[in-house]
PDB file of C-alpha atoms in Angstrom:
ATOM      1  CA  UNK A   1      28.632  22.943  16.845  1.00 75.00           C
ATOM      2  CA  UNK A   2      29.835  19.458  15.825  1.00 86.00           C
ATOM      3  CA  UNK A   3      26.770  17.883  17.471  1.00 90.00           C
ATOM      4  CA  UNK A   4      24.520  20.169  15.420  1.00 88.00           C
ATOM      5  CA  UNK A   5      26.090  18.996  12.141  1.00 87.00           C
ATOM      6  CA  UNK A   6      25.846  15.351  13.238  1.00 88.00           C
ATOM      7  CA  UNK A   7      22.122  15.785  13.921  1.00 90.00           C
ATOM      8  CA  UNK A   8      21.592  17.534  10.574  1.00 89.00           C
ATOM      9  CA  UNK A   9      23.577  14.768   8.846  1.00 87.00           C
ATOM     10  CA  UNK A  10      21.533  12.053  10.566  1.00 88.00           C
ATOM     11  CA  UNK A  11      18.283  13.764   9.520  1.00 87.00           C
ATOM     12  CA  UNK A  12      19.558  14.038   5.932  1.00 86.00           C
ATOM     13  CA  UNK A  13      20.542  10.344   5.882  1.00 88.00           C
ATOM     14  CA  UNK A  14      17.123   9.345   7.246  1.00 86.00           C
ATOM     15  CA  UNK A  15      15.415  11.461   4.575  1.00 84.00           C
ATOM     16  CA  UNK A  16      17.623   9.926   1.883  1.00 83.00           C
ATOM     17  CA  UNK A  17      16.856   6.390   3.146  1.00 82.00           C
ATOM     18  CA  UNK A  18      13.110   7.117   3.052  1.00 79.00           C
ATOM     19  CA  UNK A  19      13.351   8.503  -0.490  1.00 79.00           C
ATOM     20  CA  UNK A  20      15.321   5.477  -1.714  1.00 81.00           C
ATOM     21  CA  UNK A  21      12.993   3.033   0.079  1.00 79.00           C
ATOM     22  CA  UNK A  22       9.943   4.786  -1.357  1.00 77.00           C
ATOM     23  CA  UNK A  23      11.412   4.732  -4.852  1.00 83.00           C
ATOM     24  CA  UNK A  24      11.495   0.936  -4.778  1.00 83.00           C
ATOM     25  CA  UNK A  25       7.998   0.592  -3.240  1.00 78.00           C
ATOM     26  CA  UNK A  26       4.993   0.102  -5.520  1.00 83.00           C
ATOM     27  CA  UNK A  27       3.543   3.402  -6.785  1.00 88.00           C
ATOM     28  CA  UNK A  28       0.008   1.973  -6.746  1.00 89.00           C
ATOM     29  CA  UNK A  29      -2.295   1.437  -3.801  1.00 90.00           C
ATOM     30  CA  UNK A  30      -4.397  -1.654  -4.559  1.00 93.00           C
ATOM     31  CA  UNK A  31      -7.178  -2.983  -2.353  1.00 94.00           C
ATOM     32  CA  UNK A  32      -9.202  -6.085  -3.242  1.00 96.00           C
ATOM     33  CA  UNK A  33     -12.174  -7.549  -1.412  1.00 97.00           C
ATOM     34  CA  UNK A  34     -14.787 -10.234  -2.114  1.00 96.00           C
ATOM     35  CA  UNK A  35     -18.033 -11.444  -0.578  1.00 97.00           C
ATOM     36  CA  UNK A  36     -20.505 -14.138  -1.599  1.00 96.00           C
ATOM     37  CA  UNK A  37     -24.188 -13.241  -1.896  1.00 97.00           C
ATOM     38  CA  UNK A  38     -27.028 -15.764  -2.049  1.00 95.00           C
ATOM     39  CA  UNK A  39     -28.720 -14.280  -5.126  1.00 94.00           C
ATOM     40  CA  UNK A  40     -28.367 -14.462  -8.895  1.00 93.00           C
ATOM     41  CA  UNK A  41     -26.030 -12.003 -10.627  1.00 94.00           C
ATOM     42  CA  UNK A  42     -29.027 -10.339 -12.313  1.00 94.00           C
ATOM     43  CA  UNK A  43     -30.369  -9.279  -8.890  1.00 95.00           C
ATOM     44  CA  UNK A  44     -27.003  -7.879  -7.754  1.00 96.00           C
ATOM     45  CA  UNK A  45     -25.920  -6.088 -10.936  1.00 97.00           C
ATOM     46  CA  UNK A  46     -28.334  -3.117 -10.644  1.00 97.00           C
ATOM     47  CA  UNK A  47     -26.733  -2.214  -7.280  1.00 97.00           C
ATOM     48  CA  UNK A  48     -23.402  -1.858  -9.074  1.00 97.00           C
ATOM     49  CA  UNK A  49     -24.628  -0.220 -12.274  1.00 97.00           C
ATOM     50  CA  UNK A  50     -27.302   2.220 -10.988  1.00 97.00           C
ATOM     51  CA  UNK A  51     -25.683   5.032  -8.981  1.00 95.00           C
ATOM     52  CA  UNK A  52     -28.847   5.778  -6.961  1.00 92.00           C
ATOM     53  CA  UNK A  53     -28.996   2.130  -5.844  1.00 94.00           C
ATOM     54  CA  UNK A  54     -25.212   2.112  -5.456  1.00 93.00           C
ATOM     55  CA  UNK A  55     -25.456   4.974  -2.932  1.00 90.00           C
ATOM     56  CA  UNK A  56     -27.342   2.632  -0.556  1.00 90.00           C
ATOM     57  CA  UNK A  57     -24.237   0.510   0.059  1.00 93.00           C
ATOM     58  CA  UNK A  58     -21.301   2.406  -1.458  1.00 91.00           C
ATOM     59  CA  UNK A  59     -17.976   2.600   0.384  1.00 89.00           C
ATOM     60  CA  UNK A  60     -17.817   6.276  -0.676  1.00 82.00           C
ATOM     61  CA  UNK A  61     -21.264   7.634   0.112  1.00 71.00           C
ATOM     62  CA  UNK A  62     -23.211   5.250   2.379  1.00 66.00           C
ATOM     63  CA  UNK A  63     -23.230   6.288   6.008  1.00 63.00           C
ATOM     64  CA  UNK A  64     -22.851   9.980   5.144  1.00 68.00           C
ATOM     65  CA  UNK A  65     -26.319  11.417   5.663  1.00 66.00           C
ATOM     66  CA  UNK A  66     -24.915  14.947   5.504  1.00 71.00           C
ATOM     67  CA  UNK A  67     -23.538  14.501   1.987  1.00 74.00           C
ATOM     68  CA  UNK A  68     -25.327  16.172  -0.882  1.00 79.00           C
ATOM     69  CA  UNK A  69     -25.434  14.341  -4.214  1.00 85.00           C
ATOM     70  CA  UNK A  70     -25.719  15.638  -7.748  1.00 91.00           C
ATOM     71  CA  UNK A  71     -26.400  13.042 -10.421  1.00 93.00           C
ATOM     72  CA  UNK A  72     -25.561  13.437 -14.088  1.00 94.00           C
ATOM     73  CA  UNK A  73     -28.058  13.015 -16.905  1.00 94.00           C
ATOM     74  CA  UNK A  74     -27.786   9.226 -16.662  1.00 94.00           C
ATOM     75  CA  UNK A  75     -27.847   7.341 -13.366  1.00 91.00           C
ATOM     76  CA  UNK A  76     -27.077   3.890 -14.721  1.00 95.00           C
ATOM     77  CA  UNK A  77     -24.759   2.364 -17.268  1.00 96.00           C
ATOM     78  CA  UNK A  78     -21.798   3.843 -19.084  1.00 97.00           C
ATOM     79  CA  UNK A  79     -21.672   7.610 -18.653  1.00 97.00           C
ATOM     80  CA  UNK A  80     -23.640   7.643 -15.403  1.00 97.00           C
ATOM     81  CA  UNK A  81     -22.074  10.013 -12.911  1.00 97.00           C
ATOM     82  CA  UNK A  82     -22.526  11.397  -9.437  1.00 94.00           C
ATOM     83  CA  UNK A  83     -20.769  14.109  -7.464  1.00 92.00           C
ATOM     84  CA  UNK A  84     -20.945  14.604  -3.709  1.00 86.00           C
ATOM     85  CA  UNK A  85     -19.566  16.731  -0.929  1.00 81.00           C
ATOM     86  CA  UNK A  86     -19.704  15.920   2.733  1.00 67.00           C
ATOM     87  CA  UNK A  87     -19.708  18.556   5.450  1.00 62.00           C
ATOM     88  CA  UNK A  88     -16.959  16.665   7.301  1.00 60.00           C
ATOM     89  CA  UNK A  89     -13.823  18.751   7.735  1.00 51.00           C
ATOM     90  CA  UNK A  90     -11.773  15.765   6.512  1.00 57.00           C
ATOM     91  CA  UNK A  91     -13.880  15.468   3.360  1.00 53.00           C
ATOM     92  CA  UNK A  92     -14.258  19.064   2.189  1.00 66.00           C
ATOM     93  CA  UNK A  93     -13.295  18.397  -1.430  1.00 76.00           C
ATOM     94  CA  UNK A  94     -15.856  17.421  -4.029  1.00 85.00           C
ATOM     95  CA  UNK A  95     -15.712  13.750  -4.973  1.00 90.00           C
ATOM     96  CA  UNK A  96     -17.168  12.055  -8.029  1.00 94.00           C
ATOM     97  CA  UNK A  97     -17.734   8.712  -9.681  1.00 95.00           C
ATOM     98  CA  UNK A  98     -18.389   7.956 -13.346  1.00 97.00           C
ATOM     99  CA  UNK A  99     -19.148   4.552 -14.829  1.00 98.00           C
ATOM    100  CA  UNK A 100     -16.720   4.097 -17.719  1.00 98.00           C
ATOM    101  CA  UNK A 101     -17.444   0.457 -18.597  1.00 98.00           C
ATOM    102  CA  UNK A 102     -20.328  -1.877 -17.863  1.00 98.00           C
ATOM    103  CA  UNK A 103     -21.356  -5.322 -19.033  1.00 97.00           C
ATOM    104  CA  UNK A 104     -24.480  -6.862 -17.524  1.00 95.00           C
ATOM    105  CA  UNK A 105     -24.408  -8.928 -15.358  1.00 94.00           C
ATOM    106  CA  UNK A 106     -20.626  -9.328 -15.168  1.00 96.00           C
ATOM    107  CA  UNK A 107     -18.794  -6.141 -14.227  1.00 97.00           C
ATOM    108  CA  UNK A 108     -18.817  -2.374 -13.776  1.00 98.00           C
ATOM    109  CA  UNK A 109     -15.726  -0.169 -13.900  1.00 98.00           C
ATOM    110  CA  UNK A 110     -15.721   3.377 -12.569  1.00 98.00           C
ATOM    111  CA  UNK A 111     -13.360   6.325 -12.568  1.00 98.00           C
ATOM    112  CA  UNK A 112     -13.266   8.122  -9.243  1.00 96.00           C
ATOM    113  CA  UNK A 113     -12.126  11.442  -7.943  1.00 94.00           C
ATOM    114  CA  UNK A 114     -11.931  11.061  -4.153  1.00 87.00           C
ATOM    115  CA  UNK A 115     -11.036  14.272  -2.368  1.00 81.00           C
ATOM    116  CA  UNK A 116      -9.359  15.533  -5.561  1.00 83.00           C
ATOM    117  CA  UNK A 117      -7.307  12.332  -6.033  1.00 88.00           C
ATOM    118  CA  UNK A 118      -7.992  10.137  -9.106  1.00 95.00           C
ATOM    119  CA  UNK A 119      -8.598   6.413  -8.657  1.00 96.00           C
ATOM    120  CA  UNK A 120     -10.368   3.531 -10.375  1.00 97.00           C
ATOM    121  CA  UNK A 121     -12.535   0.717  -9.114  1.00 97.00           C
ATOM    122  CA  UNK A 122     -13.850  -2.435 -10.747  1.00 98.00           C
ATOM    123  CA  UNK A 123     -16.793  -4.451  -9.434  1.00 97.00           C
ATOM    124  CA  UNK A 124     -17.042  -7.974 -10.848  1.00 97.00           C
ATOM    125  CA  UNK A 125     -19.730 -10.613 -10.352  1.00 97.00           C
ATOM    126  CA  UNK A 126     -18.392 -14.163 -10.313  1.00 94.00           C
ATOM    127  CA  UNK A 127     -21.011 -16.946  -9.947  1.00 91.00           C
ATOM    128  CA  UNK A 128     -19.805 -19.998  -8.002  1.00 88.00           C
ATOM    129  CA  UNK A 129     -20.005 -23.532  -9.371  1.00 84.00           C
ATOM    130  CA  UNK A 130     -23.367 -24.262  -7.747  1.00 80.00           C
ATOM    131  CA  UNK A 131     -25.013 -21.254  -9.400  1.00 75.00           C
ATOM    132  CA  UNK A 132     -26.858 -20.407  -6.158  1.00 83.00           C
ATOM    133  CA  UNK A 133     -24.556 -17.633  -5.027  1.00 93.00           C
ATOM    134  CA  UNK A 134     -22.365 -14.997  -6.601  1.00 96.00           C
ATOM    135  CA  UNK A 135     -19.032 -13.597  -5.529  1.00 96.00           C
ATOM    136  CA  UNK A 136     -18.869  -9.804  -5.655  1.00 97.00           C
ATOM    137  CA  UNK A 137     -15.280  -8.751  -6.155  1.00 97.00           C
ATOM    138  CA  UNK A 138     -13.947  -5.182  -5.717  1.00 96.00           C
ATOM    139  CA  UNK A 139     -10.561  -4.035  -7.002  1.00 97.00           C
ATOM    140  CA  UNK A 140      -9.560  -0.452  -6.159  1.00 97.00           C
ATOM    141  CA  UNK A 141      -6.423   1.231  -7.519  1.00 96.00           C
ATOM    142  CA  UNK A 142      -4.921   4.653  -6.885  1.00 93.00           C
ATOM    143  CA  UNK A 143      -1.512   6.154  -7.613  1.00 90.00           C
ATOM    144  CA  UNK A 144       0.167   7.244  -4.393  1.00 86.00           C
ATOM    145  CA  UNK A 145       2.547   9.896  -5.553  1.00 78.00           C
ATOM    146  CA  UNK A 146       5.971  10.536  -6.916  1.00 73.00           C
ATOM    147  CA  UNK A 147       9.008  12.326  -5.571  1.00 73.00           C
ATOM    148  CA  UNK A 148       9.987  12.282  -2.780  1.00 73.00           C
ATOM    149  CA  UNK A 149       8.273   8.832  -2.845  1.00 80.00           C
ATOM    150  CA  UNK A 150       7.600   8.722   0.888  1.00 75.00           C
ATOM    151  CA  UNK A 151       3.816   8.502   0.326  1.00 79.00           C
ATOM    152  CA  UNK A 152       4.458   5.018  -1.082  1.00 78.00           C
ATOM    153  CA  UNK A 153       5.821   3.912   2.289  1.00 78.00           C
ATOM    154  CA  UNK A 154       2.749   5.215   4.129  1.00 75.00           C
ATOM    155  CA  UNK A 155       0.098   3.543   1.940  1.00 74.00           C
ATOM    156  CA  UNK A 156      -0.302   0.613   4.361  1.00 71.00           C
ATOM    157  CA  UNK A 157      -2.547   2.711   6.590  1.00 75.00           C
ATOM    158  CA  UNK A 158      -4.698   3.649   3.605  1.00 82.00           C
ATOM    159  CA  UNK A 159      -4.949  -0.022   2.568  1.00 87.00           C
ATOM    160  CA  UNK A 160      -6.170  -0.972   6.033  1.00 89.00           C
ATOM    161  CA  UNK A 161      -8.758   1.831   6.213  1.00 88.00           C
ATOM    162  CA  UNK A 162     -10.037   1.209   2.675  1.00 90.00           C
ATOM    163  CA  UNK A 163     -10.193  -2.529   3.356  1.00 92.00           C
ATOM    164  CA  UNK A 164     -12.457  -1.879   6.359  1.00 93.00           C
ATOM    165  CA  UNK A 165     -14.634   0.470   4.273  1.00 92.00           C
ATOM    166  CA  UNK A 166     -14.951  -2.137   1.486  1.00 95.00           C
ATOM    167  CA  UNK A 167     -15.723  -4.934   3.934  1.00 96.00           C
ATOM    168  CA  UNK A 168     -18.506  -2.853   5.505  1.00 95.00           C
ATOM    169  CA  UNK A 169     -19.850  -1.811   2.088  1.00 95.00           C
ATOM    170  CA  UNK A 170     -19.953  -5.389   0.808  1.00 96.00           C
ATOM    171  CA  UNK A 171     -21.742  -6.496   3.963  1.00 96.00           C
ATOM    172  CA  UNK A 172     -24.337  -3.727   3.405  1.00 96.00           C
ATOM    173  CA  UNK A 173     -24.755  -4.894  -0.217  1.00 97.00           C
ATOM    174  CA  UNK A 174     -25.199  -8.513   0.895  1.00 97.00           C
ATOM    175  CA  UNK A 175     -27.816  -7.468   3.449  1.00 96.00           C
ATOM    176  CA  UNK A 176     -29.755  -5.318   0.961  1.00 96.00           C
ATOM    177  CA  UNK A 177     -29.767  -7.905  -1.852  1.00 96.00           C
ATOM    178  CA  UNK A 178     -30.565 -10.920   0.316  1.00 95.00           C
ATOM    179  CA  UNK A 179     -33.371  -9.046   2.113  1.00 94.00           C
ATOM    180  CA  UNK A 180     -34.930  -7.945  -1.184  1.00 82.00           C
TER     181      UNK A 180
END
């Protein structure tokens, strides 16, 4: 019986350590990526600001031929929105994106709902000194949960997976823009 209580005590202490560790971890998952594209910002901006063009390279929707999309009244600029659902078992929830801020040809900011979890993403265009190429910068942010705070300790896996998705999406964007 004493061994049983020691095991229960050890499990409780482990749980308590995870809660305390998670409390002090950042509550926000942030992923940032950048790629340089050999094109002027004016040629790149429509792929960030027009949701139909965005779907060609998007980290959320590209590569999902089974997804069905429903666009709002506007497809570009502030207020443009799209909703989608994939038939994947892992992606059964409806996801959406709405452009909440846009300034041509500098940046686009969107509010997301990815599998029922709110997030935000900003796409910025930063021309280099030569003026021949433009850096496309993505900053993604999502809250990762409150008590018992353990989700904060597990966000490293999400950062890695999202980083790969963003890298692939930016490479698709580079290919599309430079080929056009």
